[in-house]
CSV table of C-alpha atoms in Angstrom, one decimal:
chain,number,residue,atom,x,y,z
W,29,MET,CA,159.1,139.3,107.4
W,30,ASN,CA,161.8,136.7,106.5
W,31,PRO,CA,162.0,135.7,102.8
W,32,SER,CA,162.9,132.3,103.6
W,33,LEU,CA,160.3,131.8,105.4
W,34,PHE,CA,157.5,133.2,103.2
W,35,PHE,CA,158.6,131.2,100.3
W,36,ILE,CA,158.5,128.1,102.3
W,37,LEU,CA,154.8,128.9,104.1
W,38,ILE,CA,153.3,129.7,100.1
W,39,LEU,CA,155.1,127.3,98.3
W,40,GLY,CA,155.0,124.4,100.4
W,41,PRO,CA,152.6,122.8,99.7
W,42,TRP,CA,152.9,122.3,95.8
W,43,CYS,CA,156.6,121.5,96.5
W,44,PHE,CA,156.4,119.1,99.1
W,45,GLY,CA,153.2,117.6,98.5
W,46,ASN,CA,150.2,116.9,100.3
W,47,PHE,CA,150.8,115.2,103.7
W,48,ALA,CA,147.7,114.3,105.7
W,49,SER,CA,149.0,114.4,110.0
W,50,ALA,CA,149.4,111.2,111.4
W,51,THR,CA,146.4,111.2,113.7
W,52,GLU,CA,144.0,111.3,110.5
W,53,SER,CA,146.5,108.7,108.6
W,54,GLU,CA,145.7,106.6,111.7
W,55,SER,CA,142.1,107.5,112.4
W,56,LEU,CA,141.3,106.4,109.0
W,57,LEU,CA,143.3,103.3,109.4
W,58,LYS,CA,141.3,102.2,112.9
W,59,VAL,CA,137.6,103.1,111.2
W,60,MET,CA,138.6,100.9,108.4
W,61,GLU,CA,139.7,97.9,111.0
W,62,ALA,CA,136.2,98.8,113.1
W,63,TRP,CA,134.4,99.0,109.7
W,64,LYS,CA,136.3,95.5,108.6
W,65,ALA,CA,136.9,97.4,105.0
W,66,ASN,CA,140.0,96.7,102.8
W,67,PHE,CA,141.0,98.9,99.9
W,68,SER,CA,144.1,97.3,98.3
W,69,SER,CA,145.4,101.6,97.7
W,70,TRP,CA,145.2,102.3,101.7
W,71,VAL,CA,149.1,101.7,102.1
W,72,GLY,CA,151.7,103.9,103.2
W,73,ASP,CA,150.8,106.3,105.9
W,74,ASN,CA,149.7,109.7,103.9
W,75,PRO,CA,145.5,109.6,102.6
W,76,CYS,CA,146.4,112.0,100.3
W,77,SER,CA,148.8,110.3,98.0
W,78,GLY,CA,146.2,107.8,96.0
W,79,TRP,CA,144.1,106.6,98.8
W,80,GLU,CA,140.4,105.7,97.1
W,81,ARG,CA,137.5,107.2,98.6
W,82,VAL,CA,139.7,110.2,100.5
W,83,THR,CA,140.0,113.3,99.3
W,84,CYS,CA,142.1,115.8,101.0
W,85,ASP,CA,142.5,119.5,100.6
W,86,SER,CA,145.3,121.9,99.3
W,87,LEU,CA,147.3,121.7,102.7
W,88,GLY,CA,146.8,118.1,103.1
W,89,ARG,CA,143.4,117.6,105.3
W,90,VAL,CA,141.3,114.7,104.8
W,91,ILE,CA,138.1,116.8,103.8
W,92,GLU,CA,135.8,113.9,102.3
W,93,LEU,CA,135.5,110.4,103.0
W,94,ASN,CA,133.0,108.6,100.5
W,95,LEU,CA,131.9,104.9,101.5
W,96,SER,CA,129.2,104.4,99.9
W,97,ASN,CA,128.6,100.6,98.6
W,98,ALA,CA,131.9,100.4,100.6
W,99,GLY,CA,130.5,97.1,102.6
W,100,ILE,CA,131.8,98.7,105.9
W,101,VAL,CA,129.8,96.5,108.4
W,102,GLY,CA,128.8,98.3,112.1
W,103,PRO,CA,128.4,101.2,114.1
W,104,VAL,CA,130.4,105.0,113.4
W,105,PRO,CA,133.8,104.2,115.4
W,106,ALA,CA,134.7,107.1,118.0
W,107,ASN,CA,138.0,107.8,116.6
W,108,LEU,CA,136.1,109.0,112.8
W,109,VAL,CA,135.9,112.5,115.4
W,110,ASP,CA,139.6,112.7,114.3
W,111,LEU,CA,138.9,113.9,111.3
W,112,LYS,CA,137.9,117.0,112.2
W,113,TYR,CA,138.0,118.5,108.9
W,114,LEU,CA,135.9,116.0,106.7
W,115,THR,CA,133.5,118.1,105.3
W,116,LEU,CA,131.6,115.1,103.2
W,117,LEU,CA,130.9,111.7,104.9
W,118,ASP,CA,129.2,109.0,102.4
W,119,LEU,CA,128.1,106.1,104.4
W,120,SER,CA,125.0,105.1,102.2
W,121,ASN,CA,123.7,102.4,99.8
W,122,PRO,CA,122.9,103.1,96.3
W,123,ARG,CA,119.2,102.4,96.5
W,124,TYR,CA,117.9,101.2,92.8
W,125,ASN,CA,121.6,99.6,92.1
W,126,PRO,CA,123.2,97.3,95.0
W,127,GLY,CA,126.5,96.2,94.3
W,128,PRO,CA,128.5,93.6,95.6
W,129,LEU,CA,129.3,95.3,98.8
W,130,TRP,CA,126.4,96.1,100.6
W,131,ASN,CA,127.4,98.9,103.6
W,132,ALA,CA,125.5,97.7,107.2
W,133,VAL,CA,126.1,100.9,109.4
W,134,SER,CA,124.5,100.5,112.5
W,135,GLY,CA,124.0,102.2,116.0
W,136,ASP,CA,122.9,105.8,117.0
W,137,LEU,CA,125.6,107.5,114.9
W,138,ALA,CA,127.3,108.9,118.2
W,139,GLY,CA,130.6,109.1,116.3
W,140,LEU,CA,129.7,111.8,114.2
W,141,GLU,CA,128.9,114.5,117.2
W,142,GLY,CA,132.3,115.6,116.7
W,143,LEU,CA,132.2,116.3,112.9
W,144,THR,CA,131.8,120.0,113.1
W,145,ASN,CA,132.8,120.9,109.9
W,146,LEU,CA,130.3,118.2,108.2
W,147,GLN,CA,128.5,119.8,105.5
W,148,TYR,CA,127.3,116.7,104.2
W,149,LEU,CA,126.0,113.1,105.5
W,150,ASP,CA,124.5,110.6,104.0
W,151,VAL,CA,123.5,107.4,105.9
W,152,SER,CA,120.7,106.2,103.1
W,153,PHE,CA,120.1,102.9,102.7
W,154,ASN,CA,122.1,101.4,106.1
W,155,ASN,CA,120.5,99.0,108.9
W,156,ILE,CA,119.9,102.2,111.2
W,157,THR,CA,116.6,101.3,113.6
W,158,LEU,CA,116.1,104.1,116.3
W,159,ASP,CA,113.9,105.2,118.8
W,160,SER,CA,114.4,108.6,118.4
W,161,PHE,CA,116.2,110.6,116.0
W,162,PRO,CA,120.2,110.6,116.7
W,163,SER,CA,120.8,113.8,119.0
W,164,ALA,CA,124.6,113.6,117.8
W,165,VAL,CA,122.9,115.0,114.2
W,166,PHE,CA,122.4,118.2,116.2
W,167,LYS,CA,125.8,119.5,116.8
W,168,LEU,CA,126.7,119.5,113.3
W,169,THR,CA,125.8,122.9,112.8
W,170,ASN,CA,127.5,123.3,109.0
W,171,LEU,CA,124.8,120.6,107.7
W,172,VAL,CA,124.2,121.9,104.5
W,173,THR,CA,122.6,118.6,103.3
W,174,MET,CA,121.2,115.3,105.4
W,175,ARG,CA,120.3,112.3,103.6
W,176,ILE,CA,118.5,109.5,105.9
W,177,ASP,CA,116.7,108.0,103.5
W,178,ASN,CA,114.9,104.5,104.3
W,179,LEU,CA,116.4,104.5,108.3
W,180,ARG,CA,114.1,103.3,110.7
W,181,ILE,CA,113.7,106.1,113.1
W,182,GLY,CA,110.6,106.6,115.5
W,183,GLY,CA,108.8,109.5,116.7
W,184,PRO,CA,108.7,113.1,115.3
W,185,LEU,CA,111.0,115.5,114.3
W,186,PRO,CA,112.4,117.0,116.9
W,187,LYS,CA,112.6,120.7,117.6
W,188,GLU,CA,116.5,120.6,117.5
W,189,LEU,CA,116.5,120.2,113.7
W,190,LEU,CA,115.7,123.8,113.9
W,191,ASN,CA,119.3,124.5,115.3
W,192,LEU,CA,120.5,123.4,112.1
W,193,THR,CA,120.4,126.9,110.6
W,194,LYS,CA,122.3,125.9,106.9
W,195,LEU,CA,120.0,122.7,106.3
W,196,GLU,CA,118.9,123.0,103.0
W,197,LYS,CA,118.0,119.0,102.1
W,198,MET,CA,116.7,116.5,104.3
C-alpha cells in the first residue's frame, strides 16, 4: 500500500475533522423543517461541528439524535431514513418535568422503517394513537431498547415483536 494513502486513511479523521455527509446534513435540516423546530446551533453544513442534540462518530457519521422535549410537532418525516447510521433516536417528552417545549410526534412512525442500525428508540409521552402496533418497528432488528410509555396503541402485542431478537427493554 502506498504510504501516503495509508496516512491519509489513518490520520484523515483527526487531521481534517469530522464531516457528516451532505445527505445527512440536508436530511437533518429537512427533518427539523418538517417538525417546525429551530436550533440556533444548527448553522453551516456540518452537524458534527457543534450542532446541539446531534452526536457523530469518529468517521463523521450522525449516530445519535436526541430531540427529547425539543418542541417537535407532526409525523416522523420520511427523510429521517437518510440518517442510516443512527443508533439512538429520542423523541420523548419527560414524564414528570415537562418543559416549555413539549413534543407532539404523531402518525404511524413509518418514517422509522429504514433505520436498521437503530439500537435505542424512545417515543414516550407523545401524541401517538394507533389502532395496532406500528409495523415500521418490526424492521428495526438491532433495537435493544424501545420506550413507548404512554402511547395509545390498540390491540394485542403482535408476534412480529419476537423477530426483534436483540430487544432487551420495552
